[in-house]
mmCIF file of C-alpha atoms (C1' of nucleotides) in Angstrom:
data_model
loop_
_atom_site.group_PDB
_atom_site.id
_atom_site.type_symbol
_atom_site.label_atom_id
_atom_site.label_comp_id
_atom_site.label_asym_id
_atom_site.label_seq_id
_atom_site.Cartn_x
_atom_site.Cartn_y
_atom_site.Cartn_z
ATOM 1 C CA UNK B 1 227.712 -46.011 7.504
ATOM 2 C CA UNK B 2 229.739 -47.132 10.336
ATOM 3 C CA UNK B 3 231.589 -43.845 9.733
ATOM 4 C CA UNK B 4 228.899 -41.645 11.028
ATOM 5 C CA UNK B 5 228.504 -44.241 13.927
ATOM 6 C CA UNK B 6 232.211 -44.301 14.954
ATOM 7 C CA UNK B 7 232.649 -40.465 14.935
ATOM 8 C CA UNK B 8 229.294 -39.535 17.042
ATOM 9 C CA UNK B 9 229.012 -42.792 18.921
ATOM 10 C CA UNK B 10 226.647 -40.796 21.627
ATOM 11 C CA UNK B 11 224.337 -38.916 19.318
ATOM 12 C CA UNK B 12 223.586 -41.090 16.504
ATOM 13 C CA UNK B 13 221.725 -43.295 18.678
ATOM 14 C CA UNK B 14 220.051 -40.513 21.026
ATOM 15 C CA UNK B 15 219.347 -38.505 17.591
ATOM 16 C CA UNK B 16 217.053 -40.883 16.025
ATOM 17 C CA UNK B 17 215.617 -42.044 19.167
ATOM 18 C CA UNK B 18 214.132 -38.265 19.579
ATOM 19 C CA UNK B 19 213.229 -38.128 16.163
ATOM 20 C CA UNK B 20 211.078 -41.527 15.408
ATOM 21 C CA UNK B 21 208.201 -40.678 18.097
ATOM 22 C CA UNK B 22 208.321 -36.473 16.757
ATOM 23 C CA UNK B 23 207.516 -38.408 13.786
ATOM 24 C CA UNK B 24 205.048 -40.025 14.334
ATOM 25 C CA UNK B 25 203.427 -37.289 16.321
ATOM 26 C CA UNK B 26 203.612 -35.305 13.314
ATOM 27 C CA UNK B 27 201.794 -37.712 10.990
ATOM 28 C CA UNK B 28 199.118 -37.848 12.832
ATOM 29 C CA UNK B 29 198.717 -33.952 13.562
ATOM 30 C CA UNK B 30 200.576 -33.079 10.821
ATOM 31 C CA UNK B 31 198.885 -29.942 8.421
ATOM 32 C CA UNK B 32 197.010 -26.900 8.883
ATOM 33 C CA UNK B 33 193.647 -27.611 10.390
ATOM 34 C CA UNK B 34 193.823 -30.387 12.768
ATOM 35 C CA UNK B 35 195.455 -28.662 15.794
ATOM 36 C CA UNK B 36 193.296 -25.790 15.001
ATOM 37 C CA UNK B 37 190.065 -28.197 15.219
ATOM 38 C CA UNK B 38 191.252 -29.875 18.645
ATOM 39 C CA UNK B 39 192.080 -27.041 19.817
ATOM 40 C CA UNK B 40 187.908 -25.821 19.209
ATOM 41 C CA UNK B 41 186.541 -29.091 20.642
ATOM 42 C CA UNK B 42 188.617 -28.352 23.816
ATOM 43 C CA UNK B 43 185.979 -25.526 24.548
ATOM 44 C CA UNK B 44 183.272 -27.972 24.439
ATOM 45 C CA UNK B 45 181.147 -30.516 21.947
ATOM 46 C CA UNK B 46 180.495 -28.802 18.764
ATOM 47 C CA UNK B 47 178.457 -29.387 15.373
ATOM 48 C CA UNK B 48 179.487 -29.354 12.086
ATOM 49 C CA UNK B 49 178.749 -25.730 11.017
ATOM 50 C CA UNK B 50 179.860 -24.555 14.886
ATOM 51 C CA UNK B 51 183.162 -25.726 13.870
ATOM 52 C CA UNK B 52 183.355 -24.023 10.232
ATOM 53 C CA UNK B 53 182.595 -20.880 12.404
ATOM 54 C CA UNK B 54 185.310 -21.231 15.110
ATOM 55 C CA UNK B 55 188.277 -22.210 12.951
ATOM 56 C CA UNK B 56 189.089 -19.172 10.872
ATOM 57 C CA UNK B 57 189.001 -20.015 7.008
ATOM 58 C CA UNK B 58 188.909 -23.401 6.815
ATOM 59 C CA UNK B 59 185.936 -24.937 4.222
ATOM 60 C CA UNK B 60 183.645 -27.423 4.672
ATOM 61 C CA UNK B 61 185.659 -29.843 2.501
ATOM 62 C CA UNK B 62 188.852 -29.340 4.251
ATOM 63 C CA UNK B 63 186.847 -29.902 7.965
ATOM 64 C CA UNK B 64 185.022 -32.818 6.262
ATOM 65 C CA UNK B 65 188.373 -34.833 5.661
ATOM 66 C CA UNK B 66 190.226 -33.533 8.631
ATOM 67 C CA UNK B 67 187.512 -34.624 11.019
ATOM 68 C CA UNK B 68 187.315 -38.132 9.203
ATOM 69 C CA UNK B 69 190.764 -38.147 9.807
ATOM 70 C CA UNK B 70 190.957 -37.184 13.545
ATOM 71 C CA UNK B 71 188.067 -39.961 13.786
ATOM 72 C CA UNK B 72 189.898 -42.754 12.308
ATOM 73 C CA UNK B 73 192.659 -41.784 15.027
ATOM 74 C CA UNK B 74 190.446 -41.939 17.850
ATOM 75 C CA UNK B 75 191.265 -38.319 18.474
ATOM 76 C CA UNK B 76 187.528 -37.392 17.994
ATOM 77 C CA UNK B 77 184.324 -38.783 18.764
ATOM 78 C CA UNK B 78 180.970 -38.252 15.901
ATOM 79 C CA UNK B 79 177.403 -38.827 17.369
ATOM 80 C CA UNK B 80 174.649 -38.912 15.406
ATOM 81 C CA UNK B 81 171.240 -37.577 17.221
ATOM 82 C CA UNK B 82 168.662 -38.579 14.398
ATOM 83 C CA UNK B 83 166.262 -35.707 15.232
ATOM 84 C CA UNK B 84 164.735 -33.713 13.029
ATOM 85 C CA UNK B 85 166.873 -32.591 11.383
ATOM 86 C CA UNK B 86 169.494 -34.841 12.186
ATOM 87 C CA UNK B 87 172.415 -33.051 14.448
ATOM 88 C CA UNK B 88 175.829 -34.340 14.449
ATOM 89 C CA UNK B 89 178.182 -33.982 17.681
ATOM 90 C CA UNK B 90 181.824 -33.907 17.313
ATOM 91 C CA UNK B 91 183.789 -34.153 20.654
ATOM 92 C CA UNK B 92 187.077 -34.674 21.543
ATOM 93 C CA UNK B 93 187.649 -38.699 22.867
ATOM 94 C CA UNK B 94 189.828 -39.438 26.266
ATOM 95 C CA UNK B 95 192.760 -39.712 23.718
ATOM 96 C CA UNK B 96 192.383 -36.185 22.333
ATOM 97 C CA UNK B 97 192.491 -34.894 25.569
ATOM 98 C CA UNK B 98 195.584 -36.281 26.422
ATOM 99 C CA UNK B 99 197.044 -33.339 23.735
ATOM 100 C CA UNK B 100 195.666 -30.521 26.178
ATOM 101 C CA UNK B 101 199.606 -30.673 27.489
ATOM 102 C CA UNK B 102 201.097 -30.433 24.002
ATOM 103 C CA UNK B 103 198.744 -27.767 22.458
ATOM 104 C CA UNK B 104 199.322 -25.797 25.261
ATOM 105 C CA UNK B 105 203.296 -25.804 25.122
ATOM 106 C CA UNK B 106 202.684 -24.870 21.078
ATOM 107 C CA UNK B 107 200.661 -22.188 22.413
ATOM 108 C CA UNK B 108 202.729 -20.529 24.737
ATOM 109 C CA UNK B 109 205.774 -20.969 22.066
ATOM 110 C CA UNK B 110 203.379 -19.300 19.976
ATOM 111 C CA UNK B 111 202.526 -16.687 21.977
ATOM 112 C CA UNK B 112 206.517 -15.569 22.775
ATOM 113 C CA UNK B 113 206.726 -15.995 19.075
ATOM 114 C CA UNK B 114 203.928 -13.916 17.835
ATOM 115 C CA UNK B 115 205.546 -10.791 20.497
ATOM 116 C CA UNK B 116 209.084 -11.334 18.957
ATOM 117 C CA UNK B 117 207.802 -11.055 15.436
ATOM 118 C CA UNK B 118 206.201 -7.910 16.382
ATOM 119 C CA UNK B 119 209.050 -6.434 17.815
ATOM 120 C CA UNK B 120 211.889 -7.594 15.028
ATOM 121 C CA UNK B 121 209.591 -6.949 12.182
ATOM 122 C CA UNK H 1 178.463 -13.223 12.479
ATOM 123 C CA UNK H 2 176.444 -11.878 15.141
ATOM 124 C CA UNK H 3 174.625 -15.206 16.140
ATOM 125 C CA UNK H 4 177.674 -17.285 16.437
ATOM 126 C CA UNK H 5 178.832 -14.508 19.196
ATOM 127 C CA UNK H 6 175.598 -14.567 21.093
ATOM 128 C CA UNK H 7 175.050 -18.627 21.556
ATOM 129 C CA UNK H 8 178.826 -19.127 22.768
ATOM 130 C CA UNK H 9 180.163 -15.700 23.944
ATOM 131 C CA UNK H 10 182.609 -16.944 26.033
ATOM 132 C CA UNK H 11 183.857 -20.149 23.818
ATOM 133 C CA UNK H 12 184.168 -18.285 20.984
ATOM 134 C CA UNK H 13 186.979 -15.409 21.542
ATOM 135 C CA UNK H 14 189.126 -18.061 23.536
ATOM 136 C CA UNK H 15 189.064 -20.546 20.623
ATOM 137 C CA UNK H 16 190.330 -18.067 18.562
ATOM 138 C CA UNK H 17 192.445 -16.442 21.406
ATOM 139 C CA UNK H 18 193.956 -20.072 21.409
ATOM 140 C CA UNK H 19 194.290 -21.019 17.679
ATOM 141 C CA UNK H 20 195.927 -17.986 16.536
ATOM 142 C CA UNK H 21 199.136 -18.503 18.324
ATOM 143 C CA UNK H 22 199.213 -22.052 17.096
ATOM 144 C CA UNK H 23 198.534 -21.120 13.820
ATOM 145 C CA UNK H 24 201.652 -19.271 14.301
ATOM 146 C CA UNK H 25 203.961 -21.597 15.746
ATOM 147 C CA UNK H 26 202.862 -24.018 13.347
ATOM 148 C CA UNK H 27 203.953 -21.724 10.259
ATOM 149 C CA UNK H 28 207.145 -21.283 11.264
ATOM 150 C CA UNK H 29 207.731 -25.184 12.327
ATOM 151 C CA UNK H 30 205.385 -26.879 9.341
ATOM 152 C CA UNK H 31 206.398 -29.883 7.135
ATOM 153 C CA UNK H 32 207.914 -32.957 8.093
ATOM 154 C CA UNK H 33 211.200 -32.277 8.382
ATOM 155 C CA UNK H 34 211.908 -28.789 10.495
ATOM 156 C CA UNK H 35 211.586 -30.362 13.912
ATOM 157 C CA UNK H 36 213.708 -33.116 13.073
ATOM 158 C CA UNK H 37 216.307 -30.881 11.788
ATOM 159 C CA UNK H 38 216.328 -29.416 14.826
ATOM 160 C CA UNK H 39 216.476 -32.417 17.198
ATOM 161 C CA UNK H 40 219.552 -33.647 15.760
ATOM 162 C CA UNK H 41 220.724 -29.694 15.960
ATOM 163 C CA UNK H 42 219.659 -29.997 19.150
ATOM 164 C CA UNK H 43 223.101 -32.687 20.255
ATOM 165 C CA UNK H 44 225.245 -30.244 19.199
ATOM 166 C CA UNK H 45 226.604 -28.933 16.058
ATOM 167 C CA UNK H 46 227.095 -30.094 12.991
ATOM 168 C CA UNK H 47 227.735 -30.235 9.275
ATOM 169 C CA UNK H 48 225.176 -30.124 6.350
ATOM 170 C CA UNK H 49 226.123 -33.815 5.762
ATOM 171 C CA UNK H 50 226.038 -35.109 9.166
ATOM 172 C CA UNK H 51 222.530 -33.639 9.810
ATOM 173 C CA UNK H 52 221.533 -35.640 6.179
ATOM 174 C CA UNK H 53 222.906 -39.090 7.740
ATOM 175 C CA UNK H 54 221.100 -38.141 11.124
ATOM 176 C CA UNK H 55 217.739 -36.929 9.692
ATOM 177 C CA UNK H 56 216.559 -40.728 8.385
ATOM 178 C CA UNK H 57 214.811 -40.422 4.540
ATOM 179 C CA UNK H 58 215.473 -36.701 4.138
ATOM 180 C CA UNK H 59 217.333 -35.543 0.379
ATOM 181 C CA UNK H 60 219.776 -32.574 -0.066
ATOM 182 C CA UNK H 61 217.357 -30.514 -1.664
ATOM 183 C CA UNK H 62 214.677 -30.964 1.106
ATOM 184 C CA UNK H 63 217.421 -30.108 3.863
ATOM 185 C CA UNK H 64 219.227 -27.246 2.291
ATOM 186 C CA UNK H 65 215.213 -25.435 2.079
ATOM 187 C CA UNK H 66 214.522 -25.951 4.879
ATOM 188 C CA UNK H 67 217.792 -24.908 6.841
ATOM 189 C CA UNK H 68 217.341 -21.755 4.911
ATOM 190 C CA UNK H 69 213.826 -21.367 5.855
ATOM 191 C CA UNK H 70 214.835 -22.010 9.706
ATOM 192 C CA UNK H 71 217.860 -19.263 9.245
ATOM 193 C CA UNK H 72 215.430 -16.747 8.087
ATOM 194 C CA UNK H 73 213.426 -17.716 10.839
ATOM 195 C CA UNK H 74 216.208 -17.294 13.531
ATOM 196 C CA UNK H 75 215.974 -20.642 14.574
ATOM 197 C CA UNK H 76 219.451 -22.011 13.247
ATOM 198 C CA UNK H 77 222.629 -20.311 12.318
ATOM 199 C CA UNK H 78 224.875 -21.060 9.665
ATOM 200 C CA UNK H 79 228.948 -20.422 10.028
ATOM 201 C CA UNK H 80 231.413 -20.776 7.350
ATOM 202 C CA UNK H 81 234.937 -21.615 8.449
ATOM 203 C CA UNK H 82 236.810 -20.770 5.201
ATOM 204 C CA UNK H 83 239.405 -23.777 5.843
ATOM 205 C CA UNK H 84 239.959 -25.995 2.571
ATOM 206 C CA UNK H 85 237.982 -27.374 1.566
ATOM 207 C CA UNK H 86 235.522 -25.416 3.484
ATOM 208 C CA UNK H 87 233.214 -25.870 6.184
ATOM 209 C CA UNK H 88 229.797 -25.051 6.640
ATOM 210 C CA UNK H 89 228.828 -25.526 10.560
ATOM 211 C CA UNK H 90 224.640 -25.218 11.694
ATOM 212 C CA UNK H 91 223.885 -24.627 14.913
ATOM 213 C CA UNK H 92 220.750 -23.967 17.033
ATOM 214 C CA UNK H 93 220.162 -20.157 18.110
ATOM 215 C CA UNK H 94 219.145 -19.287 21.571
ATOM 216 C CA UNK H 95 215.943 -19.158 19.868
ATOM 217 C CA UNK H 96 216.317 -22.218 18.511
ATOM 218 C CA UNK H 97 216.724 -23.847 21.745
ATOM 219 C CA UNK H 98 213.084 -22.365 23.145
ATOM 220 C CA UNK H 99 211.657 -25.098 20.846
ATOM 221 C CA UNK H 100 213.314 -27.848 23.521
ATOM 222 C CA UNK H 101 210.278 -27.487 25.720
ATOM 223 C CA UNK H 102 207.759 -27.965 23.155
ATOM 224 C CA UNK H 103 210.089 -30.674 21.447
ATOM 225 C CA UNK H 104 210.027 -32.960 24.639
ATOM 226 C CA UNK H 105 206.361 -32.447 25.140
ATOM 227 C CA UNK H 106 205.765 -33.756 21.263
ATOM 228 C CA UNK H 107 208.109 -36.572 21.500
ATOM 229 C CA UNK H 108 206.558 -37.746 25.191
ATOM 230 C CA UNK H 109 203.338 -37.960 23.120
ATOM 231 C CA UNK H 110 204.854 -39.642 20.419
ATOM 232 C CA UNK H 111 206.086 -42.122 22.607
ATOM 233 C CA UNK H 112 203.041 -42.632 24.178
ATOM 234 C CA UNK H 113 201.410 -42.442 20.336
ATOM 235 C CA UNK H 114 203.547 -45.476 19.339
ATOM 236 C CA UNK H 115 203.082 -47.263 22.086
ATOM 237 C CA UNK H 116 198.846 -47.013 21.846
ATOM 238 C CA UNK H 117 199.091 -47.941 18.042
ATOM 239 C CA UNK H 118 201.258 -51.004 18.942
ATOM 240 C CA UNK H 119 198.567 -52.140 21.458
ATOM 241 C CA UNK H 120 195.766 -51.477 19.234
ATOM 242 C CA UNK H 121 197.044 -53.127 15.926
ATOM 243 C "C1'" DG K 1 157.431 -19.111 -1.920
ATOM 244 C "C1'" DT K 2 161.813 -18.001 -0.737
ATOM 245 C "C1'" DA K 3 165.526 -17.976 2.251
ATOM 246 C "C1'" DA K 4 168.286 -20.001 5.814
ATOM 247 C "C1'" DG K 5 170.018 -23.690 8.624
ATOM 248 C "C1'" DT K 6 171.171 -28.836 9.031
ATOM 249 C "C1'" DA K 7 175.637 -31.836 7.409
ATOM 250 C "C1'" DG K 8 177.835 -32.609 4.348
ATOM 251 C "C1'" DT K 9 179.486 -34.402 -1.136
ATOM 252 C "C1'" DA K 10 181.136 -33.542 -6.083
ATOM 253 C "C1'" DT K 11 183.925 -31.451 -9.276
ATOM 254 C "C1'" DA K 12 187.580 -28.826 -10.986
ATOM 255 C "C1'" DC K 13 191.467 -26.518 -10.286
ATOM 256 C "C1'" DA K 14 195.825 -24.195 -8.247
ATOM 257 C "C1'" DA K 15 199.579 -24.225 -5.188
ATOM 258 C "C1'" DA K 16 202.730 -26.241 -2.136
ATOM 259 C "C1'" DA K 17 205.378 -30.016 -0.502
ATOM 260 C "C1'" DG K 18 208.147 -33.642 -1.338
ATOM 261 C "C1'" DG K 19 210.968 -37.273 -4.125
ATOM 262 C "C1'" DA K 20 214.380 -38.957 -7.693
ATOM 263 C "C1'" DT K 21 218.137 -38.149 -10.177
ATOM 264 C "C1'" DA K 22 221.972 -35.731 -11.879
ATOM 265 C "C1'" DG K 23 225.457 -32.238 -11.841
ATOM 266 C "C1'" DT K 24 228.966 -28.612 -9.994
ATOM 267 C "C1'" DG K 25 233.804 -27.452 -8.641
ATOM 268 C "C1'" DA K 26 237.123 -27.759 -5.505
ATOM 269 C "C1'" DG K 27 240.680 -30.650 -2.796
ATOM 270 C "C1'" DA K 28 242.109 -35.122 -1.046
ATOM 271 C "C1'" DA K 29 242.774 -40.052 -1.002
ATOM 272 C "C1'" DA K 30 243.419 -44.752 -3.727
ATOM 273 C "C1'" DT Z 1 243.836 -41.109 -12.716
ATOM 274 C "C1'" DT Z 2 239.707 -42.253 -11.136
ATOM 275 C "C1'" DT Z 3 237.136 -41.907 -7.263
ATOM 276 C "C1'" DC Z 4 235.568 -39.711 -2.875
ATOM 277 C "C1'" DT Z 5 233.919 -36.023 0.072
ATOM 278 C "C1'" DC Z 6 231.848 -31.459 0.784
ATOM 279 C "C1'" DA Z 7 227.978 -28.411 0.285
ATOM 280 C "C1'" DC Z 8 225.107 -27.698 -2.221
ATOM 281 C "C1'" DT Z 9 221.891 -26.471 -6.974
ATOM 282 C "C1'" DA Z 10 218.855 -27.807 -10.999
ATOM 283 C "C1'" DT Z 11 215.367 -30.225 -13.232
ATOM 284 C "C1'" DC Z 12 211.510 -32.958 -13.535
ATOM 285 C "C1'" DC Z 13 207.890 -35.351 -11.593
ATOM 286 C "C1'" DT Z 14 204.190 -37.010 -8.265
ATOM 287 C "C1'" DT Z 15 201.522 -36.431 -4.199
ATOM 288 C "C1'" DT Z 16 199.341 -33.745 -0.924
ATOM 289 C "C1'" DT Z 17 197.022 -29.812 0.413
ATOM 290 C "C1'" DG Z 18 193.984 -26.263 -0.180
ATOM 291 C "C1'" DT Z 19 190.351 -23.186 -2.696
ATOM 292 C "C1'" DA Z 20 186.107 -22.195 -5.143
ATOM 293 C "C1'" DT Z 21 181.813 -23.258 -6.507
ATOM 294 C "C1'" DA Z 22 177.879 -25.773 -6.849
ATOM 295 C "C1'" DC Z 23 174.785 -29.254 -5.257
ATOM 296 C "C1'" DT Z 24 171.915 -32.739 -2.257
ATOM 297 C "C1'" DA Z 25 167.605 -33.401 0.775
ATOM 298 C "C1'" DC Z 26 165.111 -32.080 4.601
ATOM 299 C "C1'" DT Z 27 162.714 -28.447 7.843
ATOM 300 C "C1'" DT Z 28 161.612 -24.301 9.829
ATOM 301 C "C1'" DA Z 29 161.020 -19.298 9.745
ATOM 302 C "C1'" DC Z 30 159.587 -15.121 7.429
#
DNA sequence: GTAAGTAGTATACAAAAGGATAGTGAGAAA
DNA sequence: TTTCTCACTATCCTTTTGTATACTACTTAC
């Protein structure tokens, strides 16, 4: 163990000091919906079904969860309007907002990605 | 399919204008161990064991896929020095190095993450 | 009266991701 | 001579993720 320590004295330390907050970036974004669902409540407060419609194939059990999720990480914000028949409001808290910045760097990666694909494949 | 079109015309095509490139940046770099990979990649180049005693909690199995995956991908190269006993060498492509932007903007968040969750709880 | 929209839940299942453990075959070090 | 390192592979297992389908209870529109 001290091995690894002796021969990369300068990395070992850096190294793991990137990789622990990635981490725990990832766990709380991690899978394929929740981006995807940020990314729809950055165009404005949506409802349930508005949602379904906007992400392409998700289901309603997979949105269920992943907005229960999202809401346990103060990522996303659920009002209840108790009209008739009750409407409920997802939006996107202070907090969720603060990934504008990171969605958009995944999105221009994405977009250089998506030509480079095309042009290889 | 018509509906959803008319009550958000404009929302509508740039959430999907927006997802689908994340969708596809997120293909290539899902799971919980690519990006990681690729940070410690990322200070310079190394051996398959090396990156297993700088990736914390990852096995063998789980970094030889996914080094394979991120070859096909043209994110990582692999070089074998035929020396004895013989060296394999991974190293980040040119491509592979386009992820740095998006890497620092995760990890900012992550520190930022860790440092809300710390507060909270 | 039947369908569609409201916001989901229940159940069953399949597929993918990840973890634990062991083994390979070569050279090199004790 | 037994162990160690190197770069993996193989097998088995559990957990997570995702899909499909059906269902609830209420209201409005046709």
């Amino acid at each position: 163990m001290e091995k690894t320590k002796e021969k990369n004295p300068h990395t070992w330390g850096e190294c793991t000091k990137s990789i622990l907050p990635v981490r725990d970036a990832l766990e709380v974004l991690s899978g394929k919906w929740k981006l995807p669902i940020i990314i729809s409540l950055m165009f404005g407060n949506k409802r349930f079904s508005q949602i379904a419609k906007e992400v392409p194939g998700i289901t309603d059990k997979m949105l269920s969860k992943e907005l229960r999720e999202l809401e346990s990480n103060d990522l996303v914000k659920r009002t209840v309007y108790d009209s008739i028949p009750v409407v409920v409001e997802y939006s996107l808290t202070e907090y969720g907002h603060s990934l504008e910045i990171v969605i958009k760097t995944l999105r221009d990666w994405g977009v250089a990605h998506r030509k480079r694909m095309m042009v290889v494949e």
